[in-house]
PDB file of C-alpha atoms in Angstrom:
ATOM      1  CA  UNK A   1      74.732  51.959 143.759  1.00  0.00           C
ATOM      2  CA  UNK A   2      71.666  50.805 141.812  1.00  0.00           C
ATOM      3  CA  UNK A   3      70.955  54.418 140.836  1.00  0.00           C
ATOM      4  CA  UNK A   4      74.472  54.816 139.508  1.00  0.00           C
ATOM      5  CA  UNK A   5      74.147  51.614 137.481  1.00  0.00           C
ATOM      6  CA  UNK A   6      70.837  52.805 136.086  1.00  0.00           C
ATOM      7  CA  UNK A   7      72.337  56.130 135.041  1.00  0.00           C
ATOM      8  CA  UNK A   8      75.269  54.334 133.421  1.00  0.00           C
ATOM      9  CA  UNK A   9      72.917  51.979 131.573  1.00  0.00           C
ATOM     10  CA  UNK A  10      70.767  54.862 130.339  1.00  0.00           C
ATOM     11  CA  UNK A  11      73.840  56.779 129.199  1.00  0.00           C
ATOM     12  CA  UNK A  12      75.159  53.733 127.379  1.00  0.00           C
ATOM     13  CA  UNK A  13      71.778  53.150 125.728  1.00  0.00           C
ATOM     14  CA  UNK A  14      71.625  56.802 124.644  1.00  0.00           C
ATOM     15  CA  UNK A  15      75.134  56.543 123.185  1.00  0.00           C
ATOM     16  CA  UNK A  16      74.327  53.370 121.278  1.00  0.00           C
ATOM     17  CA  UNK A  17      71.056  54.840 120.033  1.00  0.00           C
ATOM     18  CA  UNK A  18      72.806  58.024 118.861  1.00  0.00           C
ATOM     19  CA  UNK A  19      75.481  56.017 117.089  1.00  0.00           C
ATOM     20  CA  UNK A  20      72.831  53.953 115.355  1.00  0.00           C
ATOM     21  CA  UNK A  21      70.766  56.967 114.331  1.00  0.00           C
ATOM     22  CA  UNK A  22      73.791  58.794 112.989  1.00  0.00           C
ATOM     23  CA  UNK A  23      75.564  55.900 111.354  1.00  0.00           C
ATOM     24  CA  UNK A  24      72.973  53.349 110.347  1.00  0.00           C
ATOM     25  CA  UNK A  25      69.383  54.591 110.336  1.00  0.00           C
ATOM     26  CA  UNK A  26      67.723  56.288 107.358  1.00  0.00           C
ATOM     27  CA  UNK A  27      67.814  59.563 109.248  1.00  0.00           C
ATOM     28  CA  UNK A  28      70.677  62.052 108.742  1.00  0.00           C
ATOM     29  CA  UNK A  29      71.637  60.983 105.240  1.00  0.00           C
ATOM     30  CA  UNK A  30      73.028  63.088 102.404  1.00  0.00           C
ATOM     31  CA  UNK A  31      70.153  64.617 100.443  1.00  0.00           C
ATOM     32  CA  UNK A  32      72.146  66.892  98.124  1.00  0.00           C
ATOM     33  CA  UNK A  33      75.718  67.902  97.305  1.00  0.00           C
ATOM     34  CA  UNK A  34      76.660  71.326  95.996  1.00  0.00           C
ATOM     35  CA  UNK A  35      80.028  72.592  94.778  1.00  0.00           C
ATOM     36  CA  UNK A  36      80.314  76.365  94.856  1.00  0.00           C
ATOM     37  CA  UNK A  37      83.080  78.848  94.062  1.00  0.00           C
ATOM     38  CA  UNK A  38      84.092  77.484  90.672  1.00  0.00           C
ATOM     39  CA  UNK A  39      82.578  76.611  87.300  1.00  0.00           C
ATOM     40  CA  UNK A  40      85.297  74.077  86.562  1.00  0.00           C
ATOM     41  CA  UNK A  41      84.266  70.461  86.625  1.00  0.00           C
ATOM     42  CA  UNK A  42      85.217  68.506  89.736  1.00  0.00           C
ATOM     43  CA  UNK A  43      84.318  64.943  90.716  1.00  0.00           C
ATOM     44  CA  UNK A  44      81.805  64.447  93.517  1.00  0.00           C
ATOM     45  CA  UNK A  45      83.074  61.750  95.856  1.00  0.00           C
ATOM     46  CA  UNK A  46      80.008  61.828  98.131  1.00  0.00           C
ATOM     47  CA  UNK A  47      76.820  59.968  97.244  1.00  0.00           C
ATOM     48  CA  UNK A  48      73.232  60.843  97.976  1.00  0.00           C
ATOM     49  CA  UNK A  49      71.863  58.590 100.690  1.00  0.00           C
ATOM     50  CA  UNK A  50      75.273  58.255 102.329  1.00  0.00           C
ATOM     51  CA  UNK A  51      75.266  58.730 106.093  1.00  0.00           C
ATOM     52  CA  UNK A  52      76.167  62.298 107.050  1.00  0.00           C
ATOM     53  CA  UNK A  53      78.165  61.011 110.003  1.00  0.00           C
ATOM     54  CA  UNK A  54      80.414  59.113 107.596  1.00  0.00           C
ATOM     55  CA  UNK A  55      81.187  62.216 105.537  1.00  0.00           C
ATOM     56  CA  UNK A  56      84.461  63.525 106.993  1.00  0.00           C
ATOM     57  CA  UNK A  57      84.807  67.180 105.881  1.00  0.00           C
ATOM     58  CA  UNK A  58      88.598  67.316 106.215  1.00  0.00           C
ATOM     59  CA  UNK A  59      89.125  64.169 104.164  1.00  0.00           C
ATOM     60  CA  UNK A  60      86.740  65.337 101.432  1.00  0.00           C
ATOM     61  CA  UNK A  61      88.379  68.787 101.361  1.00  0.00           C
ATOM     62  CA  UNK A  62      91.887  67.323 101.121  1.00  0.00           C
ATOM     63  CA  UNK A  63      90.794  65.381  98.038  1.00  0.00           C
ATOM     64  CA  UNK A  64      89.976  68.617  96.229  1.00  0.00           C
ATOM     65  CA  UNK A  65      93.097  70.400  97.435  1.00  0.00           C
ATOM     66  CA  UNK A  66      95.175  67.896  95.468  1.00  0.00           C
ATOM     67  CA  UNK A  67      94.278  69.857  92.333  1.00  0.00           C
ATOM     68  CA  UNK A  68      97.039  72.424  91.795  1.00  0.00           C
ATOM     69  CA  UNK A  69      94.554  75.168  90.830  1.00  0.00           C
ATOM     70  CA  UNK A  70      92.531  74.808  94.055  1.00  0.00           C
ATOM     71  CA  UNK A  71      93.760  77.201  96.729  1.00  0.00           C
ATOM     72  CA  UNK A  72      91.392  75.880  99.407  1.00  0.00           C
ATOM     73  CA  UNK A  73      88.314  73.712  99.883  1.00  0.00           C
ATOM     74  CA  UNK A  74      85.836  73.886 102.762  1.00  0.00           C
ATOM     75  CA  UNK A  75      83.222  71.168 103.322  1.00  0.00           C
ATOM     76  CA  UNK A  76      80.242  71.581 105.632  1.00  0.00           C
ATOM     77  CA  UNK A  77      77.318  69.309 106.543  1.00  0.00           C
ATOM     78  CA  UNK A  78      73.776  70.498 107.283  1.00  0.00           C
ATOM     79  CA  UNK A  79      72.306  68.112 109.816  1.00  0.00           C
ATOM     80  CA  UNK A  80      68.805  69.544 109.353  1.00  0.00           C
ATOM     81  CA  UNK A  81      68.290  69.152 105.602  1.00  0.00           C
ATOM     82  CA  UNK A  82      71.103  66.732 104.819  1.00  0.00           C
ATOM     83  CA  UNK A  83      72.894  69.005 102.354  1.00  0.00           C
ATOM     84  CA  UNK A  84      76.677  68.902 101.940  1.00  0.00           C
ATOM     85  CA  UNK A  85      78.207  72.173 100.750  1.00  0.00           C
ATOM     86  CA  UNK A  86      81.666  72.201  99.159  1.00  0.00           C
ATOM     87  CA  UNK A  87      83.168  75.675  98.690  1.00  0.00           C
ATOM     88  CA  UNK A  88      86.155  75.822  96.348  1.00  0.00           C
ATOM     89  CA  UNK A  89      88.510  78.809  96.231  1.00  0.00           C
ATOM     90  CA  UNK A  90      90.525  78.729  92.977  1.00  0.00           C
ATOM     91  CA  UNK A  91      93.972  80.246  92.689  1.00  0.00           C
ATOM     92  CA  UNK A  92      94.075  83.621  90.941  1.00  0.00           C
ATOM     93  CA  UNK A  93      96.601  83.889  88.083  1.00  0.00           C
ATOM     94  CA  UNK A  94      98.919  86.879  88.450  1.00  0.00           C
ATOM     95  CA  UNK A  95     101.421  86.092  85.681  1.00  0.00           C
ATOM     96  CA  UNK A  96     102.385  83.692  82.925  1.00  0.00           C
ATOM     97  CA  UNK A  97     105.557  82.092  84.222  1.00  0.00           C
ATOM     98  CA  UNK A  98     107.649  80.043  81.790  1.00  0.00           C
ATOM     99  CA  UNK A  99     104.489  79.117  79.879  1.00  0.00           C
ATOM    100  CA  UNK A 100     102.298  78.279  82.910  1.00  0.00           C
ATOM    101  CA  UNK A 101     100.182  80.430  85.188  1.00  0.00           C
ATOM    102  CA  UNK A 102     101.447  81.554  88.595  1.00  0.00           C
ATOM    103  CA  UNK A 103      99.599  83.164  91.512  1.00  0.00           C
ATOM    104  CA  UNK A 104     100.728  85.820  93.977  1.00  0.00           C
ATOM    105  CA  UNK A 105     102.279  83.200  96.272  1.00  0.00           C
ATOM    106  CA  UNK A 106     104.572  81.929  93.502  1.00  0.00           C
ATOM    107  CA  UNK A 107     102.602  78.682  93.066  1.00  0.00           C
ATOM    108  CA  UNK A 108     102.629  77.379  89.489  1.00  0.00           C
ATOM    109  CA  UNK A 109      99.388  75.788  88.304  1.00  0.00           C
ATOM    110  CA  UNK A 110      97.056  75.235  85.369  1.00  0.00           C
ATOM    111  CA  UNK A 111      93.557  76.703  85.677  1.00  0.00           C
ATOM    112  CA  UNK A 112      91.086  74.743  83.502  1.00  0.00           C
ATOM    113  CA  UNK A 113      89.158  76.937  81.104  1.00  0.00           C
ATOM    114  CA  UNK A 114      91.302  79.990  81.751  1.00  0.00           C
ATOM    115  CA  UNK A 115      91.281  82.159  78.636  1.00  0.00           C
ATOM    116  CA  UNK A 116      94.066  84.474  79.666  1.00  0.00           C
ATOM    117  CA  UNK A 117      94.000  88.160  80.442  1.00  0.00           C
ATOM    118  CA  UNK A 118      96.155  91.195  80.965  1.00  0.00           C
ATOM    119  CA  UNK A 119      98.890  89.258  82.721  1.00  0.00           C
ATOM    120  CA  UNK A 120     102.621  89.821  82.374  1.00  0.00           C
ATOM    121  CA  UNK A 121     104.678  87.134  80.670  1.00  0.00           C
ATOM    122  CA  UNK A 122     107.541  86.366  83.011  1.00  0.00           C
ATOM    123  CA  UNK A 123     110.632  84.219  82.506  1.00  0.00           C
ATOM    124  CA  UNK A 124     113.078  83.376  85.280  1.00  0.00           C
ATOM    125  CA  UNK A 125     115.129  80.386  86.479  1.00  0.00           C
ATOM    126  CA  UNK A 126     113.052  80.007  89.671  1.00  0.00           C
ATOM    127  CA  UNK A 127     109.445  80.773  90.742  1.00  0.00           C
ATOM    128  CA  UNK A 128     110.840  83.074  93.446  1.00  0.00           C
ATOM    129  CA  UNK A 129     112.543  85.267  90.847  1.00  0.00           C
ATOM    130  CA  UNK A 130     109.451  85.087  88.663  1.00  0.00           C
ATOM    131  CA  UNK A 131     107.470  86.375  91.631  1.00  0.00           C
ATOM    132  CA  UNK A 132     109.927  89.254  92.073  1.00  0.00           C
ATOM    133  CA  UNK A 133     109.384  90.290  88.442  1.00  0.00           C
ATOM    134  CA  UNK A 134     105.619  89.962  88.868  1.00  0.00           C
ATOM    135  CA  UNK A 135     105.689  92.142  91.981  1.00  0.00           C
ATOM    136  CA  UNK A 136     107.562  94.794  90.022  1.00  0.00           C
ATOM    137  CA  UNK A 137     104.935  94.661  87.270  1.00  0.00           C
ATOM    138  CA  UNK A 138     102.071  94.992  89.756  1.00  0.00           C
ATOM    139  CA  UNK A 139     103.719  98.029  91.364  1.00  0.00           C
ATOM    140  CA  UNK A 140     103.936  99.980  88.102  1.00  0.00           C
ATOM    141  CA  UNK A 141     101.420 102.755  87.311  1.00  0.00           C
ATOM    142  CA  UNK A 142      98.657 101.644  84.954  1.00  0.00           C
ATOM    143  CA  UNK A 143      99.700 103.825  82.012  1.00  0.00           C
ATOM    144  CA  UNK A 144     103.198 102.332  81.979  1.00  0.00           C
ATOM    145  CA  UNK A 145     102.056  98.812  82.919  1.00  0.00           C
ATOM    146  CA  UNK A 146      99.927  98.688  79.759  1.00  0.00           C
ATOM    147  CA  UNK A 147     103.106  99.106  77.685  1.00  0.00           C
ATOM    148  CA  UNK A 148     104.911  96.096  79.218  1.00  0.00           C
ATOM    149  CA  UNK A 149     104.998  93.053  76.946  1.00  0.00           C
ATOM    150  CA  UNK A 150     107.143  90.709  79.034  1.00  0.00           C
ATOM    151  CA  UNK A 151     109.590  90.573  81.933  1.00  0.00           C
ATOM    152  CA  UNK A 152     112.617  88.465  82.804  1.00  0.00           C
ATOM    153  CA  UNK A 153     114.682  88.141  85.968  1.00  0.00           C
ATOM    154  CA  UNK A 154     118.169  86.699  86.364  1.00  0.00           C
ATOM    155  CA  UNK A 155     118.331  87.793  90.013  1.00  0.00           C
ATOM    156  CA  UNK A 156     116.594  90.355  92.244  1.00  0.00           C
ATOM    157  CA  UNK A 157     118.936  93.091  91.031  1.00  0.00           C
ATOM    158  CA  UNK A 158     118.758  92.181  87.355  1.00  0.00           C
ATOM    159  CA  UNK A 159     115.193  92.481  86.087  1.00  0.00           C
ATOM    160  CA  UNK A 160     114.508  93.415  82.471  1.00  0.00           C
ATOM    161  CA  UNK A 161     111.376  94.058  80.463  1.00  0.00           C
ATOM    162  CA  UNK A 162     110.234  94.383  76.895  1.00  0.00           C
ATOM    163  CA  UNK A 163     107.979  97.401  76.383  1.00  0.00           C
ATOM    164  CA  UNK A 164     106.059  98.892  73.461  1.00  0.00           C
ATOM    165  CA  UNK A 165     106.605 102.631  72.986  1.00  0.00           C
ATOM    166  CA  UNK A 166     105.754 104.728  69.948  1.00  0.00           C
ATOM    167  CA  UNK A 167     105.073 101.664  67.774  1.00  0.00           C
ATOM    168  CA  UNK A 168     108.424 100.080  68.557  1.00  0.00           C
ATOM    169  CA  UNK A 169     109.666  97.546  71.057  1.00  0.00           C
ATOM    170  CA  UNK A 170     112.371  98.559  73.480  1.00  0.00           C
ATOM    171  CA  UNK A 171     114.245  96.368  75.903  1.00  0.00           C
ATOM    172  CA  UNK A 172     114.606  98.005  79.292  1.00  0.00           C
ATOM    173  CA  UNK A 173     117.251  96.859  81.751  1.00  0.00           C
ATOM    174  CA  UNK A 174     115.429  97.815  84.933  1.00  0.00           C
ATOM    175  CA  UNK A 175     117.765  96.471  87.574  1.00  0.00           C
ATOM    176  CA  UNK A 176     116.289  96.134  91.073  1.00  0.00           C
ATOM    177  CA  UNK A 177     112.661  96.807  91.992  1.00  0.00           C
ATOM    178  CA  UNK A 178     113.257 100.334  93.258  1.00  0.00           C
ATOM    179  CA  UNK A 179     112.997 103.982  92.152  1.00  0.00           C
ATOM    180  CA  UNK A 180     110.281 103.051  89.658  1.00  0.00           C
ATOM    181  CA  UNK A 181     108.864 106.565  89.339  1.00  0.00           C
ATOM    182  CA  UNK A 182     112.294 107.984  88.512  1.00  0.00           C
ATOM    183  CA  UNK A 183     113.085 105.200  86.048  1.00  0.00           C
ATOM    184  CA  UNK A 184     109.806 105.741  84.191  1.00  0.00           C
ATOM    185  CA  UNK A 185     110.460 109.469  84.042  1.00  0.00           C
ATOM    186  CA  UNK A 186     113.934 108.831  82.609  1.00  0.00           C
ATOM    187  CA  UNK A 187     112.604 106.345  80.034  1.00  0.00           C
ATOM    188  CA  UNK A 188     109.925 108.770  78.809  1.00  0.00           C
ATOM    189  CA  UNK A 189     112.442 111.606  78.596  1.00  0.00           C
ATOM    190  CA  UNK A 190     114.931 109.516  76.624  1.00  0.00           C
ATOM    191  CA  UNK A 191     112.321 108.235  74.173  1.00  0.00           C
ATOM    192  CA  UNK A 192     111.098 111.788  73.559  1.00  0.00           C
ATOM    193  CA  UNK A 193     114.543 112.914  72.284  1.00  0.00           C
ATOM    194  CA  UNK A 194     114.853 113.078  68.485  1.00  0.00           C
ATOM    195  CA  UNK A 195     118.322 111.520  68.540  1.00  0.00           C
ATOM    196  CA  UNK A 196     116.897 108.452  70.290  1.00  0.00           C
ATOM    197  CA  UNK A 197     114.190 107.672  67.736  1.00  0.00           C
ATOM    198  CA  UNK A 198     115.941 104.454  66.702  1.00  0.00           C
ATOM    199  CA  UNK A 199     117.077 103.157  70.081  1.00  0.00           C
ATOM    200  CA  UNK A 200     116.168  99.593  70.966  1.00  0.00           C
ATOM    201  CA  UNK A 201     117.635  99.310  74.445  1.00  0.00           C
ATOM    202  CA  UNK A 202     117.590 101.466  77.574  1.00  0.00           C
ATOM    203  CA  UNK A 203     119.493 100.696  80.772  1.00  0.00           C
ATOM    204  CA  UNK A 204     117.988 102.466  83.796  1.00  0.00           C
ATOM    205  CA  UNK A 205     119.407 100.158  86.452  1.00  0.00           C
ATOM    206  CA  UNK A 206     121.282 103.307  87.522  1.00  0.00           C
ATOM    207  CA  UNK A 207     118.614 105.920  86.628  1.00  0.00           C
ATOM    208  CA  UNK A 208     120.916 108.908  87.220  1.00  0.00           C
ATOM    209  CA  UNK A 209     123.284 107.519  84.570  1.00  0.00           C
ATOM    210  CA  UNK A 210     121.093 105.802  81.945  1.00  0.00           C
ATOM    211  CA  UNK A 211     122.523 104.118  78.860  1.00  0.00           C
ATOM    212  CA  UNK A 212     120.811 103.847  75.452  1.00  0.00           C
ATOM    213  CA  UNK A 213     121.678 101.723  72.427  1.00  0.00           C
TER     214      UNK A 213
END
């Protein structure tokens, strides 16, 4: 009985000592904080000298995930050197949607410092339809993709695009995201015809029966 009490007392003392060392003593404190994965400015909510045990990784990470351009945040503590590492994964823009940037999941966000790039300009009534138009753009071969100026989608079966061909802009009624290779072949063949040198609109939603205007 006495032995059991002694073991219990020792265990309790060890627990109290550990709690003190972790939560109150000068040991195991934050010595440095690093944010990696992004060059964009983010606030640091952890302070040097703060107890490592009081730094809750999930809470700190959730604070950064409130920014719409942050896809994920992972926070880790190094109990040996006291460093706290915050790894930020930014969202990757895949299109300009209704004036904002959108990633491959259909999430609309604003990426600080983003200078733009070779992204399609997409307009649609919903992000889901905008994503459908973006997926069509990404599936196109590079030589044709480089000619696309913008895309619009009214529904999944009614996608249109503005393209630049032979120093002129042509509106293409694409229809659904299917038979792309055939549609591109038809477009190139139609544009190559002398009688179509002034056309401004091509409907290839039914590629076996295209319409030009």
